[in-house]
XYZ file of C-alpha atoms in Angstrom:
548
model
C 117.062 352.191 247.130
C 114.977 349.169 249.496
C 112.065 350.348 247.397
C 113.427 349.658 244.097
C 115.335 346.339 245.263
C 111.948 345.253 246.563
C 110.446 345.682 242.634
C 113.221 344.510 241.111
C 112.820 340.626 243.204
C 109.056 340.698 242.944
C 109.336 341.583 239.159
C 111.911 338.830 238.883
C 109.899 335.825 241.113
C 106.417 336.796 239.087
C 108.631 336.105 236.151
C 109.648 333.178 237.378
C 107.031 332.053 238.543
C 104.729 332.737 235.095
C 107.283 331.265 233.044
C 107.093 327.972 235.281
C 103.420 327.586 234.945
C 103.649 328.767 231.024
C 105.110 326.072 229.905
C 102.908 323.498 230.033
C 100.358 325.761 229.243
C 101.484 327.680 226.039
C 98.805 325.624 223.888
C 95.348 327.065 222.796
C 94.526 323.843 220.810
C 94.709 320.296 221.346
C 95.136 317.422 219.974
C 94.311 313.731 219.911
C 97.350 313.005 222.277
C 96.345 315.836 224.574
C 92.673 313.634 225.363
C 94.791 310.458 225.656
C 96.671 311.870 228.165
C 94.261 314.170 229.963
C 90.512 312.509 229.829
C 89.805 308.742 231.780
C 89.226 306.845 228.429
C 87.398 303.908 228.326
C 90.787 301.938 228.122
C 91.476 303.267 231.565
C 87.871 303.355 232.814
C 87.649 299.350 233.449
C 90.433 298.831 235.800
C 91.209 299.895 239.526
C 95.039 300.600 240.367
C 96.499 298.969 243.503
C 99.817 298.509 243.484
C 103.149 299.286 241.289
C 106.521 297.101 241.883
C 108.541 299.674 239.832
C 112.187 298.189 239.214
C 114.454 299.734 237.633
C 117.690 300.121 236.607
C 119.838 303.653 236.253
C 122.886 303.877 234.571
C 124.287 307.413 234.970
C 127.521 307.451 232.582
C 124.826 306.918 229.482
C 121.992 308.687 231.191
C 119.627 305.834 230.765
C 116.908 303.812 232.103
C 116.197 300.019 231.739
C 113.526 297.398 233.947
C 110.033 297.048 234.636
C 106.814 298.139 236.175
C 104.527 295.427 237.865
C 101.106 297.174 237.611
C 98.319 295.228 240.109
C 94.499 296.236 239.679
C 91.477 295.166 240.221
C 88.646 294.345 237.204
C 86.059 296.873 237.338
C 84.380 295.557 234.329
C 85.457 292.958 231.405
C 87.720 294.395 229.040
C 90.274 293.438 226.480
C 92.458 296.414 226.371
C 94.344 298.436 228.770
C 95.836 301.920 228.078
C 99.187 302.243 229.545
C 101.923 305.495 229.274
C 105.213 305.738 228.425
C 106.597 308.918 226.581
C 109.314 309.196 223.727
C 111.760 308.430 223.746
C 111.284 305.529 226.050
C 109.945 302.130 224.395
C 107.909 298.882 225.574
C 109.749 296.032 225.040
C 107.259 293.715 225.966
C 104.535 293.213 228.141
C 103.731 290.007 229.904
C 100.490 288.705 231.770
C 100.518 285.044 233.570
C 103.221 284.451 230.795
C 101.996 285.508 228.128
C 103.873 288.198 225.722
C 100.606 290.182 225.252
C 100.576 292.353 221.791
C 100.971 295.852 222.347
C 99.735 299.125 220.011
C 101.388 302.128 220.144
C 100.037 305.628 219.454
C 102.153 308.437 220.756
C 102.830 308.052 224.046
C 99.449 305.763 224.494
C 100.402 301.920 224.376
C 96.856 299.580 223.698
C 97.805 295.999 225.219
C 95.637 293.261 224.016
C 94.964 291.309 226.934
C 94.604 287.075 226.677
C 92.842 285.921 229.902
C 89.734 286.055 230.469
C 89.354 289.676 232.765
C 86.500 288.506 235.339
C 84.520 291.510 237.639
C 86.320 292.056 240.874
C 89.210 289.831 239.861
C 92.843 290.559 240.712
C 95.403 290.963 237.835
C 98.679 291.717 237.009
C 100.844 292.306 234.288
C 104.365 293.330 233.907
C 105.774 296.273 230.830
C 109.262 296.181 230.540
C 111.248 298.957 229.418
C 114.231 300.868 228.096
C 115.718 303.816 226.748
C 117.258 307.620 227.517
C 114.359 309.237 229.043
C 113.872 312.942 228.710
C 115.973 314.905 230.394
C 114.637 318.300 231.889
C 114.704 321.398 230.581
C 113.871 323.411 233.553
C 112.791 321.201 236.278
C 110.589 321.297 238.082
C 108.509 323.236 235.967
C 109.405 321.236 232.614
C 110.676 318.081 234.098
C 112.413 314.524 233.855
C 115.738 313.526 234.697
C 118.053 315.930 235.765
C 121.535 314.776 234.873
C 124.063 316.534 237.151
C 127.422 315.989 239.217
C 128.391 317.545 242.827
C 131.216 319.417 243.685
C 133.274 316.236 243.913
C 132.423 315.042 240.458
C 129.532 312.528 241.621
C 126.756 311.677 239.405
C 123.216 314.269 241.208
C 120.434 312.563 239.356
C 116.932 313.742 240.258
C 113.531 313.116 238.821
C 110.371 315.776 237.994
C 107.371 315.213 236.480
C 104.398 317.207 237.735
C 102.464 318.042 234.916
C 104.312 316.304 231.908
C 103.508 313.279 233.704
C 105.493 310.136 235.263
C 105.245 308.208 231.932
C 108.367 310.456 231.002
C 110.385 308.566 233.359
C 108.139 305.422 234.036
C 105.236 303.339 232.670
C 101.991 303.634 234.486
C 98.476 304.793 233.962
C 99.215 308.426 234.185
C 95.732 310.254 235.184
C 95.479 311.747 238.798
C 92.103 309.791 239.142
C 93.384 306.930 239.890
C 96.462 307.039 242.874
C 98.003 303.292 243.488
C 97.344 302.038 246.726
C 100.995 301.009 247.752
C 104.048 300.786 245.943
C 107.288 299.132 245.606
C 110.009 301.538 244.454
C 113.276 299.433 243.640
C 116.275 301.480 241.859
C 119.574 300.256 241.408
C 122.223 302.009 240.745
C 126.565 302.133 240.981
C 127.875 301.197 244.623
C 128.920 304.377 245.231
C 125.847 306.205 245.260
C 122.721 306.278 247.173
C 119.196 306.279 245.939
C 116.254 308.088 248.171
C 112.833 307.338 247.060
C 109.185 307.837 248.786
C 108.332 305.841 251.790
C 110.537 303.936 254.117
C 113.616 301.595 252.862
C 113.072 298.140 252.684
C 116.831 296.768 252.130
C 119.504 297.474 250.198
C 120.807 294.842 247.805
C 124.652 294.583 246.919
C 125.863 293.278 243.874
C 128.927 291.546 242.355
C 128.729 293.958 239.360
C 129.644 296.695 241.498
C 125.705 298.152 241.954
C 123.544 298.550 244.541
C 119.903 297.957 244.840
C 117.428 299.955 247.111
C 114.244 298.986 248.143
C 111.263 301.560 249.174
C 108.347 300.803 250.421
C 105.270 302.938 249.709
C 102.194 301.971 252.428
C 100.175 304.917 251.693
C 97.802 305.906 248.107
C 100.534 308.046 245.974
C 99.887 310.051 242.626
C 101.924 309.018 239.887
C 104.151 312.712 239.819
C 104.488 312.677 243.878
C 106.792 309.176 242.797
C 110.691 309.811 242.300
C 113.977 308.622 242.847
C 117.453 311.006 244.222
C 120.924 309.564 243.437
C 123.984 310.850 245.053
C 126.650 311.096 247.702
C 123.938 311.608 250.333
C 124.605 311.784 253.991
C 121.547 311.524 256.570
C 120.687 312.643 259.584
C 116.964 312.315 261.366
C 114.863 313.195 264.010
C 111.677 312.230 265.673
C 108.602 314.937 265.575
C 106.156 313.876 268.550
C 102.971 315.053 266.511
C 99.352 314.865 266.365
C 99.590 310.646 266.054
C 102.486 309.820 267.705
C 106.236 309.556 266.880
C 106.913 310.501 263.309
C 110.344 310.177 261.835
C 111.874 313.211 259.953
C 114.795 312.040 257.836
C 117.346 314.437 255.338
C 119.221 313.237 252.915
C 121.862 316.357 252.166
C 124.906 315.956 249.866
C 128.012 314.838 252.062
C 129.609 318.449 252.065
C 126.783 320.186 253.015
C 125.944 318.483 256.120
C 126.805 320.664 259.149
C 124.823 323.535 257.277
C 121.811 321.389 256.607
C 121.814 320.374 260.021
C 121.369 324.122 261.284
C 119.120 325.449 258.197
C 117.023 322.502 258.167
C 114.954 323.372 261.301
C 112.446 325.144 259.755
C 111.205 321.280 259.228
C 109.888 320.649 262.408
C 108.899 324.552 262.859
C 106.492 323.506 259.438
C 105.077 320.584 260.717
C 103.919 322.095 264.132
C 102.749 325.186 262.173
C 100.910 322.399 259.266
C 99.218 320.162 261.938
C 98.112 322.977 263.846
C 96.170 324.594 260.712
C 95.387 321.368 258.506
C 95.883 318.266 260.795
C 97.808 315.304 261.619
C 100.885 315.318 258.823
C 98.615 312.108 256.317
C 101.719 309.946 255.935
C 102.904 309.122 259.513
C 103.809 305.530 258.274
C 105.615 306.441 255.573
C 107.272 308.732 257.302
C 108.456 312.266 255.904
C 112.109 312.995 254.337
C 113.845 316.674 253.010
C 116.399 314.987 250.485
C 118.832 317.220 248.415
C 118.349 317.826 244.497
C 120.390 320.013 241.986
C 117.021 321.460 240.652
C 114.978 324.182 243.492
C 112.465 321.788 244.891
C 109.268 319.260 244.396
C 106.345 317.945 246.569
C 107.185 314.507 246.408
C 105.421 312.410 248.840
C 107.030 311.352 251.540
C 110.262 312.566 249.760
C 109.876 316.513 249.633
C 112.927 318.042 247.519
C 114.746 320.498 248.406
C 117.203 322.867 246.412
C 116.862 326.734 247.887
C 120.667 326.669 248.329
C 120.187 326.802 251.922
C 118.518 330.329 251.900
C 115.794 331.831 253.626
C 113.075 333.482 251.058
C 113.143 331.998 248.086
C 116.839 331.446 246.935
C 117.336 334.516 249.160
C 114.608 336.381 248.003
C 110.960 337.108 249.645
C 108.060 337.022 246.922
C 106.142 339.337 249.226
C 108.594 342.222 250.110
C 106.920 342.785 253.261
C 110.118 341.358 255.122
C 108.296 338.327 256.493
C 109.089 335.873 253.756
C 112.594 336.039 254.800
C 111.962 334.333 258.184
C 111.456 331.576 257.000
C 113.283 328.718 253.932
C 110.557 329.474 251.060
C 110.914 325.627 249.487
C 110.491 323.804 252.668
C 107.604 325.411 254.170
C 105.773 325.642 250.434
C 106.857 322.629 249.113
C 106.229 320.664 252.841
C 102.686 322.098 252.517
C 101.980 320.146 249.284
C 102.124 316.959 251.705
C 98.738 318.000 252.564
C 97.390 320.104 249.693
C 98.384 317.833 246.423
C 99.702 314.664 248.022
C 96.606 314.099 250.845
C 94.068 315.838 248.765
C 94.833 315.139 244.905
C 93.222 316.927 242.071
C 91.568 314.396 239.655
C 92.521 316.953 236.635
C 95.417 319.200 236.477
C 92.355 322.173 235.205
C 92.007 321.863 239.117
C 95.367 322.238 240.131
C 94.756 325.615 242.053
C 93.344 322.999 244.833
C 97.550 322.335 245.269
C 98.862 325.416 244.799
C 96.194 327.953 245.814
C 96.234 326.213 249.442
C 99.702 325.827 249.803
C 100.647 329.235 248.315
C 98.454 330.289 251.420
C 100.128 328.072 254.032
C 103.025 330.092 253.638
C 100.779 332.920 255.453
C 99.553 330.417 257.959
C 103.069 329.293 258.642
C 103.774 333.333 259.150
C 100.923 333.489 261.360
C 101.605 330.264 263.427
C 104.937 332.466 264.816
C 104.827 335.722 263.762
C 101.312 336.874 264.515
C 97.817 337.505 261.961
C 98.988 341.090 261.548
C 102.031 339.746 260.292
C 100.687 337.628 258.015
C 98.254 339.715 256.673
C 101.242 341.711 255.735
C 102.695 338.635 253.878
C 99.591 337.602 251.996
C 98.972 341.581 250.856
C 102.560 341.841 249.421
C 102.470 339.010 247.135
C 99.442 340.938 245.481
C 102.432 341.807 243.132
C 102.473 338.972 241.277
C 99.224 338.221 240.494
C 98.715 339.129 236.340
C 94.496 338.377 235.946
C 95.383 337.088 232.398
C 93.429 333.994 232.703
C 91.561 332.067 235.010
C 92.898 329.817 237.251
C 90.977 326.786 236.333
C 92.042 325.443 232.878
C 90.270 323.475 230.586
C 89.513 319.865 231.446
C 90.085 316.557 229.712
C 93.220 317.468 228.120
C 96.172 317.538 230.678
C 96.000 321.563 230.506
C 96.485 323.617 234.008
C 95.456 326.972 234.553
C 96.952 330.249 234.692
C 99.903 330.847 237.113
C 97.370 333.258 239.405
C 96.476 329.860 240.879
C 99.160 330.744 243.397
C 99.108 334.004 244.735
C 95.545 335.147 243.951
C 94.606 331.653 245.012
C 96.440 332.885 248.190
C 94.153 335.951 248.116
C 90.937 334.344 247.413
C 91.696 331.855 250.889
C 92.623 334.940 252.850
C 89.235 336.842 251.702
C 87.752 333.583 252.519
C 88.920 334.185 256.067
C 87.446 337.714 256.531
C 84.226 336.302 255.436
C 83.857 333.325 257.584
C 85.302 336.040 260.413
C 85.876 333.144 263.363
C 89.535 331.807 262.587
C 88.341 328.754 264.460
C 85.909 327.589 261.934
C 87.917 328.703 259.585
C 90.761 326.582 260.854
C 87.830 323.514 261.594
C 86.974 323.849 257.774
C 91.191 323.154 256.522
C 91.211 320.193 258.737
C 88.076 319.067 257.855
C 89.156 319.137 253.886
C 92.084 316.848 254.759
C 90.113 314.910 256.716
C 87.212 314.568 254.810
C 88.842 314.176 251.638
C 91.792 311.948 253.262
C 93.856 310.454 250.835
C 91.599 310.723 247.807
C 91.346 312.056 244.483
C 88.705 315.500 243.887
C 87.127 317.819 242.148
C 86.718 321.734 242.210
C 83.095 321.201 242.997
C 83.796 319.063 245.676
C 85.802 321.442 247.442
C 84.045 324.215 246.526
C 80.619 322.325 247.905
C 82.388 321.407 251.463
C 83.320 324.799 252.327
C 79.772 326.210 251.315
C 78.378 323.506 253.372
C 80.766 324.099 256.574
C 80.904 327.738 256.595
C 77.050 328.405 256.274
C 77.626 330.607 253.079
C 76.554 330.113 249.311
C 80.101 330.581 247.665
C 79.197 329.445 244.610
C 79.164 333.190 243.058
C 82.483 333.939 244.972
C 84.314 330.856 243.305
C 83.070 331.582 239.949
C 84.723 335.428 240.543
C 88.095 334.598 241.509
C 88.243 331.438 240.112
C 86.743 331.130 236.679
C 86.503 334.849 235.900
C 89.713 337.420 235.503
C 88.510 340.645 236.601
C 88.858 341.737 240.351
C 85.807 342.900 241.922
C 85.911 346.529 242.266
C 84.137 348.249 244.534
C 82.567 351.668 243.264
C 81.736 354.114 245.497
C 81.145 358.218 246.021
C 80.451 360.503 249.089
C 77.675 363.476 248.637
C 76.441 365.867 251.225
C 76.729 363.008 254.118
C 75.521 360.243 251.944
C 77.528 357.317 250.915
C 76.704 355.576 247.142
C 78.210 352.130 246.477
C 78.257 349.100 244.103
C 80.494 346.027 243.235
C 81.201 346.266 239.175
C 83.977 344.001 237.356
C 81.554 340.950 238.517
C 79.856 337.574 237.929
C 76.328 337.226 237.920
C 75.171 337.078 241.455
C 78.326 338.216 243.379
C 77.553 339.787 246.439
C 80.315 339.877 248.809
C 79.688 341.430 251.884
C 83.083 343.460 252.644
C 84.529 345.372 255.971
C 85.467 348.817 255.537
C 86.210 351.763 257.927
C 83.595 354.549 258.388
C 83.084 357.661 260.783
C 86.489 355.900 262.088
C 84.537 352.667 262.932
C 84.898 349.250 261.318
C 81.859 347.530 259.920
C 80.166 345.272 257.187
C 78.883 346.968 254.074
C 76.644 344.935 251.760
C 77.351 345.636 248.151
C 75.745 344.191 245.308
C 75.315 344.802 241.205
C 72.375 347.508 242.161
C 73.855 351.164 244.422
C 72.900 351.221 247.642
C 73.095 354.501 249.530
C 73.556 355.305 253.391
C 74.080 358.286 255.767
C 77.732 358.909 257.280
C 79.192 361.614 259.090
C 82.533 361.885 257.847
C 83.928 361.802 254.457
C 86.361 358.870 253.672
C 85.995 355.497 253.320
C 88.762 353.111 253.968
C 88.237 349.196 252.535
C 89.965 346.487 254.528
C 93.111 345.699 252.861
C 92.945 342.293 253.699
C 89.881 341.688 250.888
C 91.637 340.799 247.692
C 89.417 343.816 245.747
C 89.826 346.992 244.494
C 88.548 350.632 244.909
C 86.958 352.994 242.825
C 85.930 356.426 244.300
C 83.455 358.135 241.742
C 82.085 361.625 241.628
C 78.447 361.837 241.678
């Protein structure tokens, strides 16, 4: 009966979890609008981003959105016209530059502004695009986002943003590509008196009103990618607490909803478990003045920066569930530690083009096993990483096609996973291995990268050419497979199911000892006594016993 309760969860979490990641990646053809969106065009090429001053105001009894965005930058090169976003059914109402009402063209969710002044190398601008409207409201957030629209228990408005992937111009105008992160940013939302907003960074002030709103003021001091921005309205209550990390004092703040308090305060210490786990295996937490915050949604959860959300209904697994069925995922609350690992894998290191988003999920996916292996032990974790083999599908490759706002397939996660932990056996000292993480998030501190880069760093720091090993589990769907056959004392084996050049060495048990093999394309033969082979499990391959 455990058995088939165990299939039934992992059956229903793959779902999930393949339905999440197919939605904003259903399409096989693109479009005109898709290369606006996804590709740096030369309308976004001339300018540097440095700061946002997004104001805005919420009204939640008609679920709409008015105010501004003040966008900073610096001139890279003279231009006349700037690309900004803003999705349907949202609308510019003007745009304004040293007073000027600058003419703006629309096509789709692309907005051309004709610019006036004279846009000198290495100057500093600014302009300001007001706006209006009902933005979008999600269909299944986070996975197919905007505003979520709810009410608590006690018949308050729960209002929650999420945008990963459809992009912050549903909610916001900006210059939505992941190349280009803002350096700071003003977040300032008002809404009615009786609610609070919680947005990324640290508050300002809060502004009261004679019409009976309220106006909060966040402060941003760190580089931020467009989706990591959002704003929380409720009946919040708060409670904090101060982490002594890797640099100092850093302030943990939740934001729960008011009946749910006590509860939080209990459930929510898996935060500070995570962040002694996270700096141990990836280094100092990257937004120490900005502080970190767990804040309450109505949706299950969301890497925001600086404002991680949470909605696992105060469960451990994930709403009660563990995606690996080995047992360990349910020591631990699935959306914090996952979504808390983002702060270093999505929000410290940003892909430049959602094709590349396994560089998010692939390493967080995986810091759930660290996390597993910070407390529970590397058998243990081994164990956790191994069960989630479940879920993988090897329909398509995990890097998507680039240029065109289009993410890969939903294996990014837990083959991802898979691909880091073979990593591990291959590097075989878990002190480099831990040198390398902390290396990529501090060698590639808050910035904006590449596949290739990554890909080139770890090559570099672990001594080995993985260029044939990426290609397999990240551009290619078939799982190595290890062929193999035992005759009169004589072992025969060969990798098939590969990409040119892939030549994994791989541990495997023989004559009841443990030791490397060396397969490649070609068979290779060598004498054993016994006859039975056992692979290490904890290579993400399979087995194929042949008869000669």
């Amino acid at each position: 009966m455990k058995n088939t309760f165990l299939s039934f969860v992992c059956i229903f979490l793959v779902s999930i979890t393949n339905q999440a990641q197919e939605l904003l990646s259903e399409k096989n053809s693109f479009t005109h609008q898709d290369t606006l969106r996804g590709s740096i065009t030369p309308e976004r090429a001339w300018w540097d981003l440095t700061y946002y001053h997004l104001d805005v105001k919420i009204a939640p009894e008609t679920k709409s959105i008015s105010g501004k965005n003040t966008i900073q930058y610096t001139v890279l090169e003279p231009y006349k016209v700037m690309q900004i976003d803003l999705q349907a059914p949202l609308k510019i109402t003007k745009v304004v530059q040293n007073g000027k009402e600058l003419d703006v063209k629309h096509n789709g969710n692309a907005h051309f502004i004709s610019l006036i002044d004279q846009q000198q190398k290495g100057s500093i601008q600014s302009l300001d695009v007001y706006y209006e409207g009902k933005p979008r409201e999600a269909k299944k957030a986070p996975w197919d986002g905007g505003f979520t629209w709810e009410e608590d228990k006690n018949g308050f408005p729960f209002i929650a943003t999420s945008c990963q992937g459809l992009g912050a111009s549903v909610w916001w105008p900006n210059k939505d590509h992941m190349y280009d992160e803002v350096d700071s940013m003003l977040i300032s939302v008002n809404v009615p008196k009786n609610l609070t907003n919680i947005s990324n960074g640290r508050l300002r002030n809060i502004e009261k009103h004679s019409d009976n709103t309220v106006t909060s003021h966040w402060f941003v001091s760190n580089p931020i990618n467009n989706y990591g921005v959002n704003v929380n309205i409720g009946d919040y209550e708060h409670f904090s607490e101060i982490y002594e990390g890797e640099k100092g004092p850093l302030t943990m703040d939740y934001y729960v909803l008011r009946d749910n308090l006590v509860r939080a305060k209990n459930h929510f210490k898996d935060a500070p478990k995570m962040m002694k786990a996270f700096e141990h295996w990836f280094g100092p937490y990257p937004f120490y003045e900005d502080g970190f915050k767990l804040v309450e949604v109505p949706y299950l959860g969301m890497e925001h920066q600086s404002s991680v959300t949470y909605g696992n209904q105060y469960k451990k697994g994930y709403l009660g569930n563990d995606v690996s069925g080995s047992g360990w995922g349910l020591k631990f609350d699935f959306i914090i530690i996952h979504e808390s690992g983002h702060e270093w894998f999505a929000n410290n290191i940003t892909y430049k083009d959602i094709a590349d988003m396994w560089i998010h999920e692939s390493f967080t996916s995986y810091s759930e096993n660290l996390f597993v292996d910070y407390y529970y032990g590397k058998e243990a974790s081994s164990e956790y990483v191994i069960g989630v083999r479940k879920n993988i599908k090897n329909d398509k490759p995990i890097i998507g096609p680039y240029n065109v706002n289009k993410e890969g397939s939903g294996d990014m996660y837990y083959k991802g996973a898979n691909m880091l932990h073979t990593l591990r056996q291959l590097i075989e000292d878990d002190e480099k291995w831990r040198d390398i993480l902390r290396g990529l998030n501090k060698t590639f501190y808050h910035q904006t990268v590449t596949t290739q880069q990554i890909e080139n760093y770890i090559s570099e720091q672990s001594g080995i050419d993985l260029t044939a090993f990426f290609n397999q589990y990240l551009r290619d769907t078939r799982i190595p497979t290890l062929e193999y056959s035992i005759d009169n004392n004589q072992l025969r084996y060969r990798w098939i199911n590969i990409v040119e050049g892939f030549d994994m060495p791989i541990q495997v048990t023989l004559d009841n000892n443990k030791q490397w093999i060396y397969p490649t394309a070609e068979w290779k033969t060598m004498p054993i006594e016994d006859h039975t082979m056992e692979v290490d499990l904890d290579f993400y391959v399979e087995v194929k016993k042949v008869e000669n």
